[in-house]
Coordinates of C-alpha atoms in Angstrom, one line a residue:
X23 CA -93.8 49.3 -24.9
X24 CA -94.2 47.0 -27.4
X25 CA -96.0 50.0 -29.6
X26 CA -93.1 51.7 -29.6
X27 CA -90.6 49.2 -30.0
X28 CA -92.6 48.1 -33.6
X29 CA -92.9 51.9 -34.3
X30 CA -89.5 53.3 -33.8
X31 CA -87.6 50.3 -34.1
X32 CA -89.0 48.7 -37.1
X33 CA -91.4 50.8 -39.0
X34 CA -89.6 53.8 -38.9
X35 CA -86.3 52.3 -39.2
X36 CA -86.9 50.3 -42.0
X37 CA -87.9 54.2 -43.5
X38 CA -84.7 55.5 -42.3
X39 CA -82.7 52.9 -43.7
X40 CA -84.2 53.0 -47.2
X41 CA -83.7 56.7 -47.2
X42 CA -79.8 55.9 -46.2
X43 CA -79.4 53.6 -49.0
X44 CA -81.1 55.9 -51.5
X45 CA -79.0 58.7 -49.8
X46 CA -75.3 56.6 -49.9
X47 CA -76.0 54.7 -53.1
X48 CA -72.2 53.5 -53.9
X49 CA -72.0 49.9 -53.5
X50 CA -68.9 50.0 -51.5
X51 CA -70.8 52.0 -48.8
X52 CA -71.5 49.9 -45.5
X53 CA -74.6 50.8 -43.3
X54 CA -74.7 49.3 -39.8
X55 CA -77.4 49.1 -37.3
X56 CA -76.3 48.3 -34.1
X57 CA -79.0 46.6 -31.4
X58 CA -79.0 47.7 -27.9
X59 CA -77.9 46.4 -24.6
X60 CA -79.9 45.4 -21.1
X61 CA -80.0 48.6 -19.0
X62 CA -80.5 46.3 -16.0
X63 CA -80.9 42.6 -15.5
X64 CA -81.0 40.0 -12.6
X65 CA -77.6 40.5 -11.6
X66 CA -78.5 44.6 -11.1
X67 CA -78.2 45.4 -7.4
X68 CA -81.6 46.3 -6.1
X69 CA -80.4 49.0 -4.0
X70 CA -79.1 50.7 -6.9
X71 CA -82.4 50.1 -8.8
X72 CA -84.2 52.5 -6.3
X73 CA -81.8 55.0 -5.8
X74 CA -81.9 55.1 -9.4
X75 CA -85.9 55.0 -8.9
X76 CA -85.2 58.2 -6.3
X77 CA -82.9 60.0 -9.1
X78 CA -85.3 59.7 -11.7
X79 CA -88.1 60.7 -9.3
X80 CA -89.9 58.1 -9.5
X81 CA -91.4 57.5 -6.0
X82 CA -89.6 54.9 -3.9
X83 CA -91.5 51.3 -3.9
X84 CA -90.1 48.1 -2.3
X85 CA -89.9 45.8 -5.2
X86 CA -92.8 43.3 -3.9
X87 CA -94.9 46.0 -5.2
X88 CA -93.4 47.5 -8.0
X89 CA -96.4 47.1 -10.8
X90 CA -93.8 46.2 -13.5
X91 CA -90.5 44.7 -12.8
X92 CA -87.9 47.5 -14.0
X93 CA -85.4 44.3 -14.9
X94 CA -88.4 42.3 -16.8
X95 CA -89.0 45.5 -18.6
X96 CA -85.4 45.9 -19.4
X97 CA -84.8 42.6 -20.7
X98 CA -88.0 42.5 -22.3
X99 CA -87.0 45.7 -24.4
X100 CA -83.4 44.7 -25.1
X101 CA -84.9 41.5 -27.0
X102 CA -87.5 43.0 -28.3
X103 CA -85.8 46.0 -30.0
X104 CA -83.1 44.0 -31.5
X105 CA -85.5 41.8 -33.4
X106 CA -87.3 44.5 -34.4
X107 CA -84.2 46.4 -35.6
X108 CA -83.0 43.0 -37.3
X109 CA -86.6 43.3 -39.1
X110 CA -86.0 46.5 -39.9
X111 CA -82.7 45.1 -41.5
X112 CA -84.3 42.8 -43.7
X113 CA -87.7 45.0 -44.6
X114 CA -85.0 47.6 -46.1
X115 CA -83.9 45.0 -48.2
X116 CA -80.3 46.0 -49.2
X117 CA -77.2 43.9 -48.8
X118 CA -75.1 46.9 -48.0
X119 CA -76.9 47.3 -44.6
X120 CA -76.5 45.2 -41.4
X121 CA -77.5 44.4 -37.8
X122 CA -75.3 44.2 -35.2
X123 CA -75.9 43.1 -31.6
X124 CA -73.9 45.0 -29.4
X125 CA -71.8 42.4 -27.7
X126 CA -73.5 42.7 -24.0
X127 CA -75.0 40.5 -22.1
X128 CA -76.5 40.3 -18.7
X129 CA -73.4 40.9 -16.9
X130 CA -72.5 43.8 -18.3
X131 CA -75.7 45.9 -17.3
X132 CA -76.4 48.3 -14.5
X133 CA -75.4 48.0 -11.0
X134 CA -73.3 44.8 -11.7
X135 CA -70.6 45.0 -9.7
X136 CA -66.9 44.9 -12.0
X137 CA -68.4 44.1 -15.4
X138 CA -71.0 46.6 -16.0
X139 CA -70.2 48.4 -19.3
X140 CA -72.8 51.5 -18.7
X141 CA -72.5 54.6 -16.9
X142 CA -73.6 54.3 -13.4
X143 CA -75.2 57.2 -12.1
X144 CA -73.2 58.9 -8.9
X145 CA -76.2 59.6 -6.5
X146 CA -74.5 62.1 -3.9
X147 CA -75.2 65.2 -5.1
X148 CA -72.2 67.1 -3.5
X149 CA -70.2 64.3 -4.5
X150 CA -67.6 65.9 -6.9
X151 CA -68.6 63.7 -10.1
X152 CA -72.5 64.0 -9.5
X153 CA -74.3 62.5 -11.3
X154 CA -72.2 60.1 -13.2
X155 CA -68.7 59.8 -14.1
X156 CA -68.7 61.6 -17.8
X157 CA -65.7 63.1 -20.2
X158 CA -68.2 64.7 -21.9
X159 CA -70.1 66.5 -19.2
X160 CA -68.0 70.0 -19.7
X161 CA -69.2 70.3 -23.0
X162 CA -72.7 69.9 -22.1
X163 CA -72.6 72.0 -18.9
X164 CA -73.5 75.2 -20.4
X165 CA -76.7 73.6 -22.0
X166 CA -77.6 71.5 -18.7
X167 CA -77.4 74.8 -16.8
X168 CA -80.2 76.3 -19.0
X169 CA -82.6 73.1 -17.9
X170 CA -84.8 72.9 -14.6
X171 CA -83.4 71.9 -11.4
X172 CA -85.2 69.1 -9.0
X173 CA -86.2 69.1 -6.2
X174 CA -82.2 68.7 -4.1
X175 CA -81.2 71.4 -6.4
X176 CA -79.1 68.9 -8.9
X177 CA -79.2 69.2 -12.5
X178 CA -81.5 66.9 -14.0
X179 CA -80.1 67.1 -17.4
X180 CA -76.3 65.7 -17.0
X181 CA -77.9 62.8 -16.6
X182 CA -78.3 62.5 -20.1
X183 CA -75.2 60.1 -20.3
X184 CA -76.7 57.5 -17.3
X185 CA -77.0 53.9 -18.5
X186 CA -75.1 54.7 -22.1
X187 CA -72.0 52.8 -22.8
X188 CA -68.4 53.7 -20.9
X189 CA -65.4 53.9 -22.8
X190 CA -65.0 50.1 -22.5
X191 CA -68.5 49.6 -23.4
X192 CA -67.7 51.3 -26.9
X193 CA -64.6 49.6 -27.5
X194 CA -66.9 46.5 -27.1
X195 CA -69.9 48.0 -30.2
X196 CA -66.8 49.1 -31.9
X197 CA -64.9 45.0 -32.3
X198 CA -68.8 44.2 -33.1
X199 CA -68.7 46.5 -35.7
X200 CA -65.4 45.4 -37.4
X201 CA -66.1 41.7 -37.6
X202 CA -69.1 42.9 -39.9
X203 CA -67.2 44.9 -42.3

């Protein structure tokens, strides 16, 4: 993970940014890079972990022997990724451009009951809003449709919006945002 973190997160958005400035050269011009959020933390519900687990395929282990903690990894990559994007920040060298953290906290991951700000998945798959709860699903039916199914028949790729921010969840990246500008 951490390979990935220092190549997508830092080396190849400290390219990305330079090519932004070069690209939006008016001083005026504001360039924001916002960190990311824990997908799950200590206050996730381990139940949900594994269904999740189940929905993602992964085989079902109790958590004794799960090899790498899903929450460690979670926090550890939340961390991780925003200082690496706040490198990438300064590496680009260019006062226009800023990083942002996103306003969540532990609280506000998955499977935290009343303050999570991510789209829980909906694991029923006759349930009328399988498999999450997602404005935007319509509009991505069509392509989902053309995607493999699994195994209980259920589209594998509306879950595409799973763990992203709800509409709350933007509002709160959004005031981050604004107090930067």
């Amino acid at each position: 993970m951490d390979q990935s973190i220092t190549q997508h997160c830092s080396r190849e958005m400290t390219f990305l940014l330079k090519y932004i400035a070069n690209k939006f050269t008016d001083r005026a011009c504001r360039i924001r890079v916002i960190g990311y959020f824990p997908i799950l933390s200590e206050e996730s519900s381990r139940e949900g972990i594994l269904e999740l687990h189940l929905a993602l395929g992964i085989p079902p282990l109790p958590p004794v022997l799960w090899p790498n903690s899903p929450i460690e990894l979670a926090i550890d990559f939340w961390r991780k990724s925003d200082a690496a994007l706040a490198k990438s920040v300064d590496d680009a060298d260019d006062r226009r451009i800023a990083f942002v953290k996103s306003g969540f906290c532990e609280k506000n991951a998955l499977f935290v009951k009343d303050t999570t700000l991510l789209r829980a998945p909906v694991f029923a798959c006759d349930h009328p809003e399988y498999p999450v709860v997602d404005k935007v699903y319509e509009a991505r039916k069509k392509v989902c449709n053309a995607y493999p199914q699994d195994a209980q028949n259920c589209a594998l790729c509306p879950i595409a919006s799973l763990g992203h921010p709800i509409e709350e969840g933007a509002q709160r990246y959004r005031e981050a945002i604004l107090k930067t500008l």
